[in-house]
Short mmCIF file of C-alpha atoms and ligand atoms in Angstrom, two decimals:
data_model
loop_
_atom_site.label_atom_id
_atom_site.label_comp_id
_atom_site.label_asym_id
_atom_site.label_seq_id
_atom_site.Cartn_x
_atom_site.Cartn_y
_atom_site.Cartn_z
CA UNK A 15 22.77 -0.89 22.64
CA UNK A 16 22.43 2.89 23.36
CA UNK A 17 19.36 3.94 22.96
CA UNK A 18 16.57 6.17 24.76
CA UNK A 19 12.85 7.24 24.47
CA UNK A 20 11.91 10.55 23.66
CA UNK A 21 8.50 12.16 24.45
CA UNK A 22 7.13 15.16 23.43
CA UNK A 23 4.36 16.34 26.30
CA UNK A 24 1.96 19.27 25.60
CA UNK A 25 4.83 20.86 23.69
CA UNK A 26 4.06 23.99 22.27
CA UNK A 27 6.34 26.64 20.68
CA UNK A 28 5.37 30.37 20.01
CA UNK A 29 7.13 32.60 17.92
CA UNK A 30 5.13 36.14 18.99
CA UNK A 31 1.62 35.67 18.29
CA UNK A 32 1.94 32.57 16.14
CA UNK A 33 2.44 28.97 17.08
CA UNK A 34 5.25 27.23 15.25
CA UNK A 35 4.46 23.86 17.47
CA UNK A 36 0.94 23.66 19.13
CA UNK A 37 0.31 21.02 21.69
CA UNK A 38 2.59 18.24 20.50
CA UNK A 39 2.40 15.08 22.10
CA UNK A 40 4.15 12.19 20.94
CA UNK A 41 6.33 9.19 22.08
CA UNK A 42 9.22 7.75 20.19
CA UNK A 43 10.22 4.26 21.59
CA UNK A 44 14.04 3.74 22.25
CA UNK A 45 15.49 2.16 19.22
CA UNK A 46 12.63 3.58 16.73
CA UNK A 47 13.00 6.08 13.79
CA UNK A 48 10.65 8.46 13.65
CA UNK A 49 10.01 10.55 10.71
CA UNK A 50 8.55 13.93 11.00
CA UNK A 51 7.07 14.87 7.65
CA UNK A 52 4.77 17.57 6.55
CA UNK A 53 5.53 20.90 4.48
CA UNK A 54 7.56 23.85 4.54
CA UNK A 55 6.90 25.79 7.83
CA UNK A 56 4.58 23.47 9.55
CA UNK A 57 6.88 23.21 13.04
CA UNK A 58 9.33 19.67 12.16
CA UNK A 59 12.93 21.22 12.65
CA UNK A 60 11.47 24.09 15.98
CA UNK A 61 10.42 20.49 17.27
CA UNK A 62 13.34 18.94 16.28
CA UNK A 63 15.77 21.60 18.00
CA UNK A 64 13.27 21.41 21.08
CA UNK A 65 15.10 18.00 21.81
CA UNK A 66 18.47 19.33 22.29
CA UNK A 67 17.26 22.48 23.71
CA UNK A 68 18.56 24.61 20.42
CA UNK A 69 14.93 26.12 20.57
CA UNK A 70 13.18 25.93 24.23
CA UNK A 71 9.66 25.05 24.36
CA UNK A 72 6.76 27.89 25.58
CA UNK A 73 5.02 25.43 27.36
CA UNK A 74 5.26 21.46 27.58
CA UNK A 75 7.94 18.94 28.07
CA UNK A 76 10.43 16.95 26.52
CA UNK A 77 11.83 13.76 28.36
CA UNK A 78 14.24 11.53 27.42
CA UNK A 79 14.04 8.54 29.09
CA UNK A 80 11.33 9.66 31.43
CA UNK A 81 14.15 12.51 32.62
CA UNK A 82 12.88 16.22 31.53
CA UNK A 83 15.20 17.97 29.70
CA UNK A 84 15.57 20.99 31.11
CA UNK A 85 16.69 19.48 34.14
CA UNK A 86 20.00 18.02 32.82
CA UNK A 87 22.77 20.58 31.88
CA UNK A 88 22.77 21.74 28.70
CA UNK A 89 26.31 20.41 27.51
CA UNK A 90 25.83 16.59 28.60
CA UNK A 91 22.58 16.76 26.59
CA UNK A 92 24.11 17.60 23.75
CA UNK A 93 26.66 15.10 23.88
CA UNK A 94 24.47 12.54 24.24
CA UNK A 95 22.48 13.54 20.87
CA UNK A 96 23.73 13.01 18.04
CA UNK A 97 22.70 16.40 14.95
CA UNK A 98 22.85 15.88 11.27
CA UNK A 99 21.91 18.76 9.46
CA UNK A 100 22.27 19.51 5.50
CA UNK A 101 25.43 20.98 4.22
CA UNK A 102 26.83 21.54 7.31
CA UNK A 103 28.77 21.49 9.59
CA UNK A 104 31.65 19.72 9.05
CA UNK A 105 34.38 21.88 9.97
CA UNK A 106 36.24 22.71 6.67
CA UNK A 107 39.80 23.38 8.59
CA UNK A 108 39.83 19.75 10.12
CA UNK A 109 40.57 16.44 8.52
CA UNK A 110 37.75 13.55 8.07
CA UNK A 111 39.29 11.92 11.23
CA UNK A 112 39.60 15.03 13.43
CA UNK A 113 35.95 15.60 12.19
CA UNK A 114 34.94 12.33 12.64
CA UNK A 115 36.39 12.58 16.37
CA UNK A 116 34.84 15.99 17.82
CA UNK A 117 33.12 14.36 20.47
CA UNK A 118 34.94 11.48 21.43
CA UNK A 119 37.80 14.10 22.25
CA UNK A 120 35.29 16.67 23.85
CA UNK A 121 34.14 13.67 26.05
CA UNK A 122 38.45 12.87 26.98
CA UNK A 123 38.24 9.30 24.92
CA UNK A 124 42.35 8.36 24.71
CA UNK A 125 43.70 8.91 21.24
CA UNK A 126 43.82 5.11 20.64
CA UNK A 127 40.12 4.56 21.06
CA UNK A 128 39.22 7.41 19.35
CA UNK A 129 41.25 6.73 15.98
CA UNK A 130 39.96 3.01 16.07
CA UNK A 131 36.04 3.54 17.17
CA UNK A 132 36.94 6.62 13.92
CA UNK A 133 38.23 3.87 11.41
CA UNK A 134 34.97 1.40 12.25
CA UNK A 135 32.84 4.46 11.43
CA UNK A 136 34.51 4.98 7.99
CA UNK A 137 34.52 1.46 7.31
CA UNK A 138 30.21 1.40 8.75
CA UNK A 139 29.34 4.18 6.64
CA UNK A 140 31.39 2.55 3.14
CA UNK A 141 34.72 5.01 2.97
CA UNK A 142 37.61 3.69 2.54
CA UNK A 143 40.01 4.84 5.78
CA UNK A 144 43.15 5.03 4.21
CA UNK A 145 41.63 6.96 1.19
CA UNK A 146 39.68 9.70 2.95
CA UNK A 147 40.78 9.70 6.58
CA UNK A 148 43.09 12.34 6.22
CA UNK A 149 41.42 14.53 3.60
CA UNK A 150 39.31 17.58 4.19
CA UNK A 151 35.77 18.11 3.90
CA UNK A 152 36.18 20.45 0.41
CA UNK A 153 37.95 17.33 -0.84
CA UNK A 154 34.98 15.50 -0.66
CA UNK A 155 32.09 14.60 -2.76
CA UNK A 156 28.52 16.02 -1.56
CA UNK A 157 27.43 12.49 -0.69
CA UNK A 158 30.78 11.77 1.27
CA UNK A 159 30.51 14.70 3.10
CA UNK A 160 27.06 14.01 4.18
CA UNK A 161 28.31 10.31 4.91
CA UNK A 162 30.99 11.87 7.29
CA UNK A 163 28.51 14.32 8.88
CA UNK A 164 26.30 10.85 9.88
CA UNK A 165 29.62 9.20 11.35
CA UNK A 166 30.47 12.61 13.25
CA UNK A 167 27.30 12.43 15.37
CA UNK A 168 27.46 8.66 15.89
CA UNK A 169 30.76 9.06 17.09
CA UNK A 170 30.35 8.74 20.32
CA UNK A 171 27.29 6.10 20.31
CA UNK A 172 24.70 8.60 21.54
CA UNK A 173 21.28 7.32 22.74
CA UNK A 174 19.36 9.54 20.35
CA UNK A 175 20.18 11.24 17.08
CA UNK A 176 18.47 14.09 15.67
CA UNK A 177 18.69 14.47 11.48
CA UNK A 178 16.66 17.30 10.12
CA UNK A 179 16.82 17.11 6.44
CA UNK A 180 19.98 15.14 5.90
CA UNK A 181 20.34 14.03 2.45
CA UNK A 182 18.11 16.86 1.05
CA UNK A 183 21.08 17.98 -0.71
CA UNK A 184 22.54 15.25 -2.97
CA UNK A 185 21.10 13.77 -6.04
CA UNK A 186 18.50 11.20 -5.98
CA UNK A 187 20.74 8.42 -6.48
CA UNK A 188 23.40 9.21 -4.05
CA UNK A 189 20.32 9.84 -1.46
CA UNK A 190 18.97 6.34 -2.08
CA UNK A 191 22.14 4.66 -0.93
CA UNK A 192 23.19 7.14 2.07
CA UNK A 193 19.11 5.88 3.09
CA UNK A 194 19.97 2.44 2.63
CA UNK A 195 23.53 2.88 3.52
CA UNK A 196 21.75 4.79 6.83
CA UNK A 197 19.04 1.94 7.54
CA UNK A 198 21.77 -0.67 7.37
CA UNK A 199 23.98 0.78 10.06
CA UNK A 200 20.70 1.81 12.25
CA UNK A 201 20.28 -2.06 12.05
CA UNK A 202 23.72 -2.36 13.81
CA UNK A 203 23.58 0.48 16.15
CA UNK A 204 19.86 0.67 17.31
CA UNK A 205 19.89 4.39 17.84
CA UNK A 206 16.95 6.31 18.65
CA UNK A 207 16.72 8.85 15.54
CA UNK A 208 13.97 11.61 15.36
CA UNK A 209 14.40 12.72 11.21
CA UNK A 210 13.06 15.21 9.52
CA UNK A 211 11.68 15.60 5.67
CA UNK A 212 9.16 16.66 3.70
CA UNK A 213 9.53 14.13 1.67
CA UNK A 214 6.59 11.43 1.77
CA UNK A 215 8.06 8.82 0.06
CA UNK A 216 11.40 9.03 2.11
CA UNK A 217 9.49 9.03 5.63
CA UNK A 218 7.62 6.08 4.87
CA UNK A 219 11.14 4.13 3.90
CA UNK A 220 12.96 5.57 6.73
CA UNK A 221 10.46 5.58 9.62
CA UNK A 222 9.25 2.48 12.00
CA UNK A 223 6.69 5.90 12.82
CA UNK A 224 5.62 8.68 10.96
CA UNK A 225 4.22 12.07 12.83
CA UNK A 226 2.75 13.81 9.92
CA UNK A 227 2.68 17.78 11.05
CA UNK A 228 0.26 20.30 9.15
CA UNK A 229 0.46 24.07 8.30
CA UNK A 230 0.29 25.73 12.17
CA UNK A 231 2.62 23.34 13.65
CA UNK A 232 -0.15 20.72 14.43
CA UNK A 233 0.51 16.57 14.52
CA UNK A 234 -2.30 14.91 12.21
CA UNK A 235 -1.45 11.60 12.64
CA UNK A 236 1.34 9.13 14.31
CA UNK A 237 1.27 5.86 12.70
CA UNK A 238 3.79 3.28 11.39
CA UNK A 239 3.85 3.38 7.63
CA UNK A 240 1.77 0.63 6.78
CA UNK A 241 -1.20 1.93 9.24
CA UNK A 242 -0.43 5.76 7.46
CA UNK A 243 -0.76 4.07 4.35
CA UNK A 244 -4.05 2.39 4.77
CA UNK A 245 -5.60 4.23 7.21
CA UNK A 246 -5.29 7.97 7.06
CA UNK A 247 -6.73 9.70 9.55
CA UNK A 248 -7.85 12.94 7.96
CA UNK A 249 -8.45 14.35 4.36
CA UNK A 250 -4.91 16.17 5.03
CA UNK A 251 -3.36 13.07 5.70
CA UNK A 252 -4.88 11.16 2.95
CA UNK A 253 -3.73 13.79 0.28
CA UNK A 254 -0.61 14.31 1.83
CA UNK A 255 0.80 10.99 1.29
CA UNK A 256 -0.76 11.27 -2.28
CA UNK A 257 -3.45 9.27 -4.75
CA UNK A 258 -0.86 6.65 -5.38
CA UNK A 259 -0.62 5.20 -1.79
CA UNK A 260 -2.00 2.00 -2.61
CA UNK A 261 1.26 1.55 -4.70
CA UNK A 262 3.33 3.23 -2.28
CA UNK A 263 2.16 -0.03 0.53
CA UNK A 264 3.22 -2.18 -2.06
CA UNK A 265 6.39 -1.20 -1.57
CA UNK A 266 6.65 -1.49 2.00
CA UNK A 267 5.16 -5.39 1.49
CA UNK A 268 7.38 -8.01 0.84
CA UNK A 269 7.35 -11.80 -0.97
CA UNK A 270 8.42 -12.58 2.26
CA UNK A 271 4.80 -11.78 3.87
CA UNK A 272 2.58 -13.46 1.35
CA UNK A 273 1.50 -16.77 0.66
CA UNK A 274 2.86 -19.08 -1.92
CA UNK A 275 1.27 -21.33 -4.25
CA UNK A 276 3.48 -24.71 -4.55
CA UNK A 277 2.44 -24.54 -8.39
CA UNK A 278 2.56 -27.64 -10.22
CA UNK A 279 6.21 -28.73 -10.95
CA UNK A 280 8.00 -31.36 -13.05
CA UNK A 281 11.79 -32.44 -13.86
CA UNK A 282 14.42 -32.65 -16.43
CA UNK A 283 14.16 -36.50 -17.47
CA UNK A 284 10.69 -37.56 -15.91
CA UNK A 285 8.08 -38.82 -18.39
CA UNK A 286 5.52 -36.38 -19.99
CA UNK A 287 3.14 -37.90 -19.59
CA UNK A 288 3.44 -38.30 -15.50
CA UNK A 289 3.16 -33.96 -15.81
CA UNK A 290 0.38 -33.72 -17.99
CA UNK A 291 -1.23 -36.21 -15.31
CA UNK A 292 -0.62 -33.96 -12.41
CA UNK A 293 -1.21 -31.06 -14.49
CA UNK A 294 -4.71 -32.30 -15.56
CA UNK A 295 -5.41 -33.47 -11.66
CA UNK A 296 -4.87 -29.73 -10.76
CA UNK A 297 -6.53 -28.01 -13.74
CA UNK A 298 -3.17 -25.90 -14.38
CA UNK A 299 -2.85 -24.73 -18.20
CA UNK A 300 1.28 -24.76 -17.17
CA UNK A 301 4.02 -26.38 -15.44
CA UNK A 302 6.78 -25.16 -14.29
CA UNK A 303 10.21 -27.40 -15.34
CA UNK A 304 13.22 -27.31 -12.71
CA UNK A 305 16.22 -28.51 -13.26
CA UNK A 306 17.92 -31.92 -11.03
CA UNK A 307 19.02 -29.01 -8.69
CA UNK A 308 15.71 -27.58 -8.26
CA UNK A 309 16.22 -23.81 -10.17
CA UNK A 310 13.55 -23.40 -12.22
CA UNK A 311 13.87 -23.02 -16.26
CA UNK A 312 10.64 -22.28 -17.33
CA UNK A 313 6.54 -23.26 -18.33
CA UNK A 314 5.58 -25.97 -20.23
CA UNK A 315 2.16 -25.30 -21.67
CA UNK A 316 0.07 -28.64 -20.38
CA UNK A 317 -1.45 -29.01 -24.09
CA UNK A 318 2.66 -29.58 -24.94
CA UNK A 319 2.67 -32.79 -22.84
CA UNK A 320 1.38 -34.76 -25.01
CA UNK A 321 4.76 -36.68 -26.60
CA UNK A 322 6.51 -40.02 -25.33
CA UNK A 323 9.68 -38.36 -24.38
CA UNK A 324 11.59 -37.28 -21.06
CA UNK A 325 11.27 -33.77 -20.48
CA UNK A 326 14.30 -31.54 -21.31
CA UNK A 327 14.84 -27.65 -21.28
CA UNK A 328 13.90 -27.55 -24.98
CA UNK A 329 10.22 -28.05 -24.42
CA UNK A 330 9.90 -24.82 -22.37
CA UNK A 331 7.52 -22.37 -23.76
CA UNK A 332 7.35 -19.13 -21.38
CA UNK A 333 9.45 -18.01 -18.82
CA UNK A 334 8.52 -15.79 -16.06
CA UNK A 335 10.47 -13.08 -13.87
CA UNK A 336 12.42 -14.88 -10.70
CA UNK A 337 11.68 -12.76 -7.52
CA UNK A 338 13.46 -13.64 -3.63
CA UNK A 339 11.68 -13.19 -0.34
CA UNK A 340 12.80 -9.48 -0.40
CA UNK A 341 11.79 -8.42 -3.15
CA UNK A 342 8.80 -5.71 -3.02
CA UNK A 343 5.82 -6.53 -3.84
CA UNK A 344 5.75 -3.54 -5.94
CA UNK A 345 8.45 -4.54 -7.90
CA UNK A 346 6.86 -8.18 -8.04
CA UNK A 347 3.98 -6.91 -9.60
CA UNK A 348 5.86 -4.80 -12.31
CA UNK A 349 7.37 -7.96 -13.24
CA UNK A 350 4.22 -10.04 -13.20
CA UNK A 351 2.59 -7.33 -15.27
CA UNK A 352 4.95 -7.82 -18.41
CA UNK A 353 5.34 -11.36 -17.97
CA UNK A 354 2.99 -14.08 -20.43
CA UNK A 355 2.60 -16.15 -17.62
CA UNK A 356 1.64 -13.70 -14.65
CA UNK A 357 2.50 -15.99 -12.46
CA UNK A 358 6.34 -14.94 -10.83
CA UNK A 359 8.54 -17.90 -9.86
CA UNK A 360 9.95 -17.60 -6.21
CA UNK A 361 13.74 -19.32 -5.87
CA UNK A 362 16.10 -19.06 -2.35
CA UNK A 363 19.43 -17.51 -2.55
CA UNK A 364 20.60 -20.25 -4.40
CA UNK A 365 18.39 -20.18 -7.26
CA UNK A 366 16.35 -23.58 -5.85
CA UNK A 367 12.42 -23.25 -6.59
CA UNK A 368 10.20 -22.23 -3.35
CA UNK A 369 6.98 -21.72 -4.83
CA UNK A 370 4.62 -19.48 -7.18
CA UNK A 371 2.92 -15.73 -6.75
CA UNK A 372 0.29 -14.72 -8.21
CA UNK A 373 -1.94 -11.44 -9.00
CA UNK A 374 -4.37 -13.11 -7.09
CA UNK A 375 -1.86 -14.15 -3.70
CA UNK A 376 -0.33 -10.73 -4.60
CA UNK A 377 -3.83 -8.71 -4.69
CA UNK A 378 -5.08 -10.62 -1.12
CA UNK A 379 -1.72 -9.70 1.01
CA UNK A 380 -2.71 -6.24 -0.60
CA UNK A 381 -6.81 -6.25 1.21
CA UNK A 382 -5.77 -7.53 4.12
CA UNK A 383 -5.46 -4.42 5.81
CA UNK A 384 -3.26 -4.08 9.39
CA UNK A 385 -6.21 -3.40 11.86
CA UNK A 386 -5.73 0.33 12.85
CA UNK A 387 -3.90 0.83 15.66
CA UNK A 388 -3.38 3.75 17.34
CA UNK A 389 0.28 5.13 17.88
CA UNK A 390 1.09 5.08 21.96
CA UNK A 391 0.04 7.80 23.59
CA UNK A 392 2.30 9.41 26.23
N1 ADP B 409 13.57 31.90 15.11
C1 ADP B 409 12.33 32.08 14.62
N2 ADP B 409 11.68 33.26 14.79
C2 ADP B 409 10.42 33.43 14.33
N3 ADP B 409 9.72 32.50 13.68
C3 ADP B 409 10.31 31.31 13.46
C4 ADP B 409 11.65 31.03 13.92
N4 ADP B 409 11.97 29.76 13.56
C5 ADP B 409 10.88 29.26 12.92
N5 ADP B 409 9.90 30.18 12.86
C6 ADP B 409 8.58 29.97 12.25
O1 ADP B 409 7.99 28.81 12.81
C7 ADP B 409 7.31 28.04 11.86
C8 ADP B 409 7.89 26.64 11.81
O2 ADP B 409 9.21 26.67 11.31
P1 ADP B 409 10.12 25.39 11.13
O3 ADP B 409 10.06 24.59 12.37
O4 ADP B 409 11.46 25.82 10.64
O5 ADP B 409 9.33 24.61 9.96
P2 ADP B 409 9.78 23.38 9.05
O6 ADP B 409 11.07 22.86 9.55
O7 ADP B 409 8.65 22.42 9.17
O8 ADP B 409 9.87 23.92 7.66
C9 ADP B 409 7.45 28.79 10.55
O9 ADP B 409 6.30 29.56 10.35
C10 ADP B 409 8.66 29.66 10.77
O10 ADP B 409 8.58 30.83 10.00
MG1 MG B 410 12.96 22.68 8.53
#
């Protein structure tokens, strides 16, 4: 995989009297996306353009992969970073492909290579090749453009990409997939990305780190999300990522990472009476009924159990929402919240029961905090 670090060192950019970046220290292992958040003005895209040397620092250093920047010519730098920024940039006189293959061709690639590493792209990034390959950008929805502008600066597989603001511009639902659309091929290609918002809620879903930056072009804290979330590290911080960041961790938590109650379970067909035995031995007011193939149907109140028959679908009183290892455990405790039972029933990908989750497994995973840990320092 290509990928690099990048480290900022005692950078610091002044514009006259006034810092835009002061002091800046921070590195960004190879493979990581880092998310620089904070508002309007406070230094993210002067230290964003410090990396490919668009804006030269005052004082300080940036290295990539130990190598200081100003020490490699200016062109191969820039072909080795890949820029993203909003609305721009494709050129509107050149086709998707010819877009697409700017600096494959810059970098002498033979026209084979480039037209098939440009159809992978298009076929990475969810556009159809035949469709749009030959259109130009005006032809082009916002969201495809900004699709095409991401598969322009991977083109050439560069060790670190640099996106300031790139899906600012299309609506929120078009942004949520070009994210997920964006994570997904990060998962493939391992980049290094440095990305820029001022969007809260979008750095903590993008970023393995967050650099929150504050009015004056000053870093307030480095953390991975979780660590952000639970641990601010100043009253900026803390009111920065908002009163709702208890919720907001939720949603970075996963079924996946908390513990399952095996519930008490019974089958189509087996006696009543053999449930309302194990149901009594474990106190439980309810038991869950699966089917011969193990997917659940629904509760059985234990108070029901009490006839001669086998059990069948029909004596089900309550159902309860199904939820899979990835789902949130925000959206796991929506569903618990409107649901009789509050207890959520956890199946595989084929349906087959793995266990129960409840507000009290849920509200545990929840308290136990990640220890802080600090951020390496360059
Ligand atoms: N070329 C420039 N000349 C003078 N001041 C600038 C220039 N570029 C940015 N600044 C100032 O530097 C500060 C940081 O700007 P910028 O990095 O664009 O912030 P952000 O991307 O976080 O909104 C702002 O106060 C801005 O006005
Ligand atoms: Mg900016």
């Amino acid at each position: 995989m290509n990928q690099a670090t990048v480290e900022f060192r005692n950078v610091s950019k002044q514009y006259g009297p006034q810092g835009a970046v002061v002091d800046l220290s921070l590195l960004v292992p190879a493979g990581d996306i880092c998310v620089l958040v904070g508002p309007s003005g406070c230094g993210k895209t002067t230290s964003l353009k410090m990396v490919n040397r668009l804006v030269e620092p005052s004082s300080g250093q940036v290295l990539i992969d130990g190598q200081d920047i100003m020490k490699i010519d200016v062109t191969a730098l820039r072909r080795g970073i890949g820029y993203v920024i909003q609305q721009i940039g494709l050129f509107p006189h050149q086709t998707v492909a010819e877009n697409i293959g700017t600096v494959p061709r810059l970098l002498g690639w033979p026209r084979a290579r480039i037209q098939q590493r440009t159809e992978e792209l298009l076929d990475l990034i969810g556009l159809d090749p035949a469709r749009v390959r030959n259109r130009y950008p005006a032809q082009l929805s916002g969201g495809e453009r900004q699709r095409v502008g991401v598969a322009r600066a991977m083109a050439a597989e560069p060790p670190v990409m640099l996106m300031d603001e790139p899906f600012g511009a299309v609506d929120p639902i078009v942004r949520e997939r070009l994210q997920n659309e964006f994570l997904r091929l990060h998962r493939t290609l391992g980049t290094t990305v440095l990305f820029v918002t001022h969007d809260i809620d979008e750095a903590i879903k993008m970023g393995t780190r967050v650099a929150v930056m504050q009015q004056g072009g000053h870093l307030a804290q480095y953390a991975p999300p979780t660590e952000l979330l639970a641990h601010p590290a100043s009253d900026f911080v803390s009111r920065f990522v908002g009163v709702d960041r208890g919720l907001k961790r939720l949603s970075l938590l996963r079924v996946a990472d908390v513990h399952l109650e095996p519930g008490v379970v019974a089958h189509v067909g087996e006696p009543s009476q053999s449930a309302r035995h194990r149901a009594l031995e474990s106190e439980s007011d309810w038991v869950l009924l699966l089917d011969k193939g193990e997917a659940p149907i629904g509760w059985i109140k234990t108070v029901e159990l009490d006839h001669a028959q086998a059990l069948t679908a029909q004596d089900v009183d309550a159902s309860s929402p199904l939820v899979h290892h990835e789902t949130t455990l925000r959206d796991a405790l929506s569903m618990l919240l409107t649901s009789l039972v509050q207890t959520a029933v956890v199946v595989d990908d084929q349906g087959r029961y793995l266990g129960t989750l409840t507000l009290d497994e849920l509200g545990l995973a929840f308290r136990s905090d990640p220890a802080p840990q600090s951020a390496p320092v360059p």
